[in-house]
Amino acid sequence: MVIRMRHTRAHTANRRSHHALVTPTLRKCENCSALKLPHRACMECGTYRGKNVIDVVAKTKKRQAKIKKREG
């Protein structure tokens, strides 16, 4: 079927103007000064709003044990 009313390039570009990618905004962690996403816990030290919410040491030990079990 033939298109009856074709959209111009400008009309198509205006429709797609919100498809552009944006870079995520990063903030410094108050505890360790690592870059992190806002409103999320720091993945380096496990703190959020001054409180320790993630036990990073236990998490890394668990990950290392899982890798060691998989290898041997």
Tab-separated table of N, CA, C and O in Angstrom:
chain	number	residue	atom	x	y	z
A	1	MET	N	0.838	-1.170	0.000
A	1	MET	CA	0.000	0.000	0.000
A	1	MET	C	0.897	1.253	0.000
A	1	MET	O	1.920	1.305	0.662
A	2	VAL	N	0.490	2.257	-0.741
A	2	VAL	CA	1.254	3.486	-0.846
A	2	VAL	C	0.894	4.411	0.316
A	2	VAL	O	-0.280	4.554	0.672
A	3	ILE	N	1.927	5.045	0.895
A	3	ILE	CA	1.692	5.975	2.004
A	3	ILE	C	1.060	7.246	1.448
A	3	ILE	O	1.595	7.867	0.527
A	4	ARG	N	-0.077	7.645	2.012
A	4	ARG	CA	-0.806	8.797	1.495
A	4	ARG	C	-0.202	10.113	1.981
A	4	ARG	O	0.030	11.019	1.200
A	5	MET	N	0.058	10.209	3.282
A	5	MET	CA	0.625	11.436	3.841
A	5	MET	C	1.972	11.088	4.481
A	5	MET	O	2.004	10.509	5.563
A	6	ARG	N	3.044	11.436	3.818
A	6	ARG	CA	4.370	11.114	4.325
A	6	ARG	C	4.804	12.170	5.338
A	6	ARG	O	4.566	13.360	5.143
A	7	HIS	N	5.469	11.718	6.422
A	7	HIS	CA	6.010	12.653	7.404
A	7	HIS	C	7.346	13.186	6.912
A	7	HIS	O	8.166	12.439	6.375
A	8	THR	N	7.580	14.448	7.142
A	8	THR	CA	8.856	15.041	6.767
A	8	THR	C	9.929	14.601	7.755
A	8	THR	O	9.638	14.076	8.826
A	9	ARG	N	11.192	14.850	7.408
A	9	ARG	CA	12.295	14.502	8.301
A	9	ARG	C	12.195	15.289	9.612
A	9	ARG	O	12.510	14.768	10.683
A	10	ALA	N	11.782	16.530	9.527
A	10	ALA	CA	11.670	17.363	10.722
A	10	ALA	C	10.588	16.828	11.657
A	10	ALA	O	10.770	16.785	12.879
A	11	HIS	N	9.493	16.396	11.094
A	11	HIS	CA	8.417	15.832	11.920
A	11	HIS	C	8.884	14.553	12.614
A	11	HIS	O	8.636	14.353	13.800
A	12	THR	N	9.592	13.721	11.881
A	12	THR	CA	10.115	12.480	12.458
A	12	THR	C	11.143	12.784	13.543
A	12	THR	O	11.137	12.165	14.606
A	13	ALA	N	12.024	13.758	13.294
A	13	ALA	CA	13.041	14.115	14.282
A	13	ALA	C	12.405	14.694	15.540
A	13	ALA	O	12.854	14.425	16.656
A	14	ASN	N	11.353	15.504	15.392
A	14	ASN	CA	10.665	16.055	16.558
A	14	ASN	C	10.028	14.954	17.385
A	14	ASN	O	10.020	15.020	18.611
A	15	ARG	N	9.497	13.949	16.728
A	15	ARG	CA	8.876	12.841	17.445
A	15	ARG	C	9.926	12.031	18.204
A	15	ARG	O	9.680	11.544	19.305
A	16	ARG	N	11.117	11.918	17.633
A	16	ARG	CA	12.170	11.115	18.238
A	16	ARG	C	13.106	11.929	19.129
A	16	ARG	O	14.134	11.422	19.561
A	17	SER	N	12.790	13.167	19.400
A	17	SER	CA	13.706	14.031	20.144
A	17	SER	C	13.944	13.537	21.558
A	17	SER	O	14.995	13.807	22.135
A	18	HIS	N	13.012	12.812	22.145
A	18	HIS	CA	13.182	12.300	23.507
A	18	HIS	C	13.860	10.939	23.551
A	18	HIS	O	14.003	10.363	24.617
A	19	HIS	N	14.318	10.436	22.423
A	19	HIS	CA	14.991	9.139	22.385
A	19	HIS	C	16.482	9.238	22.696
A	19	HIS	O	17.159	8.218	22.753
A	20	ALA	N	16.992	10.447	22.861
A	20	ALA	CA	18.421	10.628	23.084
A	20	ALA	C	18.836	10.005	24.412
A	20	ALA	O	18.087	10.008	25.386
A	21	LEU	N	20.057	9.459	24.452
A	21	LEU	CA	20.590	8.871	25.671
A	21	LEU	C	21.158	9.971	26.561
A	21	LEU	O	21.763	10.921	26.085
A	22	VAL	N	20.953	9.826	27.855
A	22	VAL	CA	21.500	10.793	28.807
A	22	VAL	C	22.485	10.072	29.715
A	22	VAL	O	22.306	8.907	30.055
A	23	THR	N	23.530	10.772	30.097
A	23	THR	CA	24.516	10.180	30.990
A	23	THR	C	23.966	10.190	32.414
A	23	THR	O	23.303	11.147	32.817
A	24	PRO	N	24.223	9.146	33.181
A	24	PRO	CA	23.713	9.125	34.555
A	24	PRO	C	24.456	10.130	35.424
A	24	PRO	O	25.664	10.337	35.275
A	25	THR	N	23.715	10.763	36.324
A	25	THR	CA	24.353	11.695	37.243
A	25	THR	C	24.960	10.911	38.390
A	25	THR	O	24.331	10.008	38.932
A	26	LEU	N	26.184	11.234	38.725
A	26	LEU	CA	26.896	10.527	39.781
A	26	LEU	C	27.196	11.486	40.918
A	26	LEU	O	27.471	12.667	40.698
A	27	ARG	N	27.134	10.982	42.137
A	27	ARG	CA	27.443	11.757	43.336
A	27	ARG	C	28.583	11.080	44.072
A	27	ARG	O	28.804	9.882	43.936
A	28	LYS	N	29.288	11.844	44.886
A	28	LYS	CA	30.339	11.279	45.718
A	28	LYS	C	29.727	10.741	46.993
A	28	LYS	O	28.862	11.371	47.603
A	29	CYS	N	30.181	9.591	47.405
A	29	CYS	CA	29.749	9.006	48.671
A	29	CYS	C	30.324	9.851	49.808
A	29	CYS	O	31.481	10.247	49.771
A	30	GLU	N	29.500	10.116	50.834
A	30	GLU	CA	29.958	10.927	51.961
A	30	GLU	C	30.991	10.185	52.794
A	30	GLU	O	31.839	10.792	53.438
A	31	ASN	N	30.940	8.858	52.777
A	31	ASN	CA	31.817	8.055	53.619
A	31	ASN	C	33.167	7.778	52.961
A	31	ASN	O	34.212	8.004	53.556
A	32	CYS	N	33.146	7.295	51.720
A	32	CYS	CA	34.396	6.852	51.085
A	32	CYS	C	34.771	7.669	49.847
A	32	CYS	O	35.786	7.388	49.209
A	33	SER	N	33.958	8.629	49.445
A	33	SER	CA	34.195	9.507	48.283
A	33	SER	C	34.205	8.768	46.950
A	33	SER	O	34.732	9.276	45.971
A	34	ALA	N	33.628	7.574	46.897
A	34	ALA	CA	33.500	6.860	45.624
A	34	ALA	C	32.276	7.402	44.883
A	34	ALA	O	31.324	7.893	45.497
A	35	LEU	N	32.280	7.328	43.549
A	35	LEU	CA	31.135	7.781	42.781
A	35	LEU	C	30.017	6.753	42.860
A	35	LEU	O	30.252	5.549	42.735
A	36	LYS	N	28.786	7.250	43.053
A	36	LYS	CA	27.630	6.360	43.144
A	36	LYS	C	26.416	7.055	42.551
A	36	LYS	O	26.411	8.271	42.364
A	37	LEU	N	25.393	6.299	42.231
A	37	LEU	CA	24.147	6.862	41.752
A	37	LEU	C	23.385	7.471	42.921
A	37	LEU	O	23.429	6.937	44.039
A	38	PRO	N	22.697	8.591	42.709
A	38	PRO	CA	21.959	9.199	43.810
A	38	PRO	C	20.787	8.323	44.253
A	38	PRO	O	20.215	7.574	43.451
A	39	HIS	N	20.434	8.408	45.531
A	39	HIS	CA	19.337	7.656	46.138
A	39	HIS	C	19.574	6.150	46.114
A	39	HIS	O	18.629	5.360	46.110
A	40	ARG	N	20.833	5.743	46.113
A	40	ARG	CA	21.188	4.320	46.156
A	40	ARG	C	22.351	4.139	47.111
A	40	ARG	O	23.141	5.048	47.327
A	41	ALA	N	22.474	2.940	47.643
A	41	ALA	CA	23.568	2.645	48.562
A	41	ALA	C	24.883	2.584	47.792
A	41	ALA	O	24.924	2.188	46.630
A	42	CYS	N	25.948	2.968	48.462
A	42	CYS	CA	27.285	2.922	47.864
A	42	CYS	C	27.717	1.463	47.774
A	42	CYS	O	27.637	0.711	48.743
A	43	MET	N	28.200	1.060	46.612
A	43	MET	CA	28.615	-0.323	46.430
A	43	MET	C	30.037	-0.564	46.935
A	43	MET	O	30.463	-1.703	47.048
A	44	GLU	N	30.781	0.501	47.232
A	44	GLU	CA	32.139	0.348	47.743
A	44	GLU	C	32.149	0.107	49.250
A	44	GLU	O	32.865	-0.758	49.742
A	45	CYS	N	31.370	0.920	49.990
A	45	CYS	CA	31.411	0.813	51.448
A	45	CYS	C	30.080	0.342	52.040
A	45	CYS	O	30.021	-0.009	53.212
A	46	GLY	N	28.994	0.351	51.270
A	46	GLY	CA	27.716	-0.168	51.739
A	46	GLY	C	26.913	0.787	52.600
A	46	GLY	O	26.022	0.356	53.317
A	47	THR	N	27.169	2.085	52.518
A	47	THR	CA	26.422	3.039	53.337
A	47	THR	C	25.370	3.753	52.510
A	47	THR	O	25.509	3.928	51.293
A	48	TYR	N	24.304	4.172	53.183
A	48	TYR	CA	23.253	4.984	52.581
A	48	TYR	C	22.766	5.962	53.638
A	48	TYR	O	22.354	5.555	54.719
A	49	ARG	N	22.866	7.245	53.342
A	49	ARG	CA	22.476	8.322	54.252
A	49	ARG	C	23.133	8.195	55.625
A	49	ARG	O	22.507	8.364	56.658
A	50	GLY	N	24.419	7.844	55.617
A	50	GLY	CA	25.188	7.778	56.848
A	50	GLY	C	25.050	6.494	57.637
A	50	GLY	O	25.665	6.338	58.680
A	51	LYS	N	24.238	5.553	57.155
A	51	LYS	CA	24.054	4.282	57.862
A	51	LYS	C	24.600	3.139	57.021
A	51	LYS	O	24.491	3.151	55.794
A	52	ASN	N	25.168	2.139	57.688
A	52	ASN	CA	25.689	0.969	56.990
A	52	ASN	C	24.524	0.014	56.717
A	52	ASN	O	23.947	-0.555	57.630
A	53	VAL	N	24.163	-0.148	55.439
A	53	VAL	CA	23.014	-0.973	55.074
A	53	VAL	C	23.418	-2.265	54.375
A	53	VAL	O	22.632	-3.200	54.315
A	54	ILE	N	24.642	-2.331	53.836
A	54	ILE	CA	25.117	-3.528	53.147
A	54	ILE	C	26.432	-3.947	53.790
A	54	ILE	O	27.337	-3.133	53.942
A	55	ASP	N	26.531	-5.219	54.164
A	55	ASP	CA	27.779	-5.740	54.718
A	55	ASP	C	28.659	-6.163	53.546
A	55	ASP	O	28.543	-7.278	53.035
A	56	VAL	N	29.515	-5.262	53.102
A	56	VAL	CA	30.326	-5.466	51.904
A	56	VAL	C	31.344	-6.579	52.121
A	56	VAL	O	31.611	-7.376	51.213
A	57	VAL	N	31.912	-6.680	53.329
A	57	VAL	CA	32.920	-7.706	53.607
A	57	VAL	C	32.312	-9.099	53.480
A	57	VAL	O	32.878	-9.993	52.836
A	58	ALA	N	31.138	-9.294	54.069
A	58	ALA	CA	30.480	-10.602	53.988
A	58	ALA	C	30.086	-10.926	52.549
A	58	ALA	O	30.168	-12.081	52.120
A	59	LYS	N	29.675	-9.893	51.810
A	59	LYS	CA	29.272	-10.111	50.423
A	59	LYS	C	30.454	-10.561	49.567
A	59	LYS	O	30.327	-11.466	48.741
A	60	THR	N	31.629	-9.944	49.769
A	60	THR	CA	32.804	-10.347	48.988
A	60	THR	C	33.292	-11.737	49.386
A	60	THR	O	33.728	-12.505	48.528
A	61	LYS	N	33.218	-12.065	50.687
A	61	LYS	CA	33.600	-13.414	51.124
A	61	LYS	C	32.695	-14.470	50.498
A	61	LYS	O	33.156	-15.520	50.050
A	62	LYS	N	31.409	-14.175	50.454
A	62	LYS	CA	30.453	-15.107	49.866
A	62	LYS	C	30.730	-15.286	48.369
A	62	LYS	O	30.702	-16.398	47.849
A	63	ARG	N	31.055	-14.181	47.691
A	63	ARG	CA	31.350	-14.237	46.259
A	63	ARG	C	32.621	-15.036	45.999
A	63	ARG	O	32.675	-15.851	45.068
A	64	GLN	N	33.669	-14.834	46.831
A	64	GLN	CA	34.916	-15.568	46.673
A	64	GLN	C	34.716	-17.065	46.923
A	64	GLN	O	35.281	-17.906	46.216
A	65	ALA	N	33.895	-17.419	47.936
A	65	ALA	CA	33.619	-18.827	48.207
A	65	ALA	C	32.883	-19.473	47.049
A	65	ALA	O	33.152	-20.623	46.684
A	66	LYS	N	31.987	-18.737	46.440
A	66	LYS	CA	31.220	-19.263	45.310
A	66	LYS	C	32.152	-19.506	44.114
A	66	LYS	O	32.055	-20.530	43.426
A	67	ILE	N	33.077	-18.587	43.876
A	67	ILE	CA	34.026	-18.734	42.770
A	67	ILE	C	34.958	-19.917	43.034
A	67	ILE	O	35.250	-20.717	42.145
A	68	LYS	N	35.427	-20.039	44.274
A	68	LYS	CA	36.329	-21.140	44.629
A	68	LYS	C	35.626	-22.497	44.489
A	68	LYS	O	36.206	-23.473	44.008
A	69	LYS	N	34.345	-22.554	44.860
A	69	LYS	CA	33.580	-23.794	44.741
A	69	LYS	C	33.398	-24.168	43.282
A	69	LYS	O	33.468	-25.339	42.905
A	70	ARG	N	33.179	-23.173	42.443
A	70	ARG	CA	32.972	-23.412	41.016
A	70	ARG	C	34.258	-23.912	40.342
A	70	ARG	O	34.216	-24.744	39.446
A	71	GLU	N	35.413	-23.395	40.784
A	71	GLU	CA	36.688	-23.787	40.179
A	71	GLU	C	37.140	-25.175	40.612
A	71	GLU	O	37.709	-25.912	39.821
A	72	GLY	N	36.925	-25.527	41.865
A	72	GLY	CA	37.513	-26.782	42.317
A	72	GLY	C	36.619	-27.682	43.026
A	72	GLY	O	35.610	-28.077	43.146
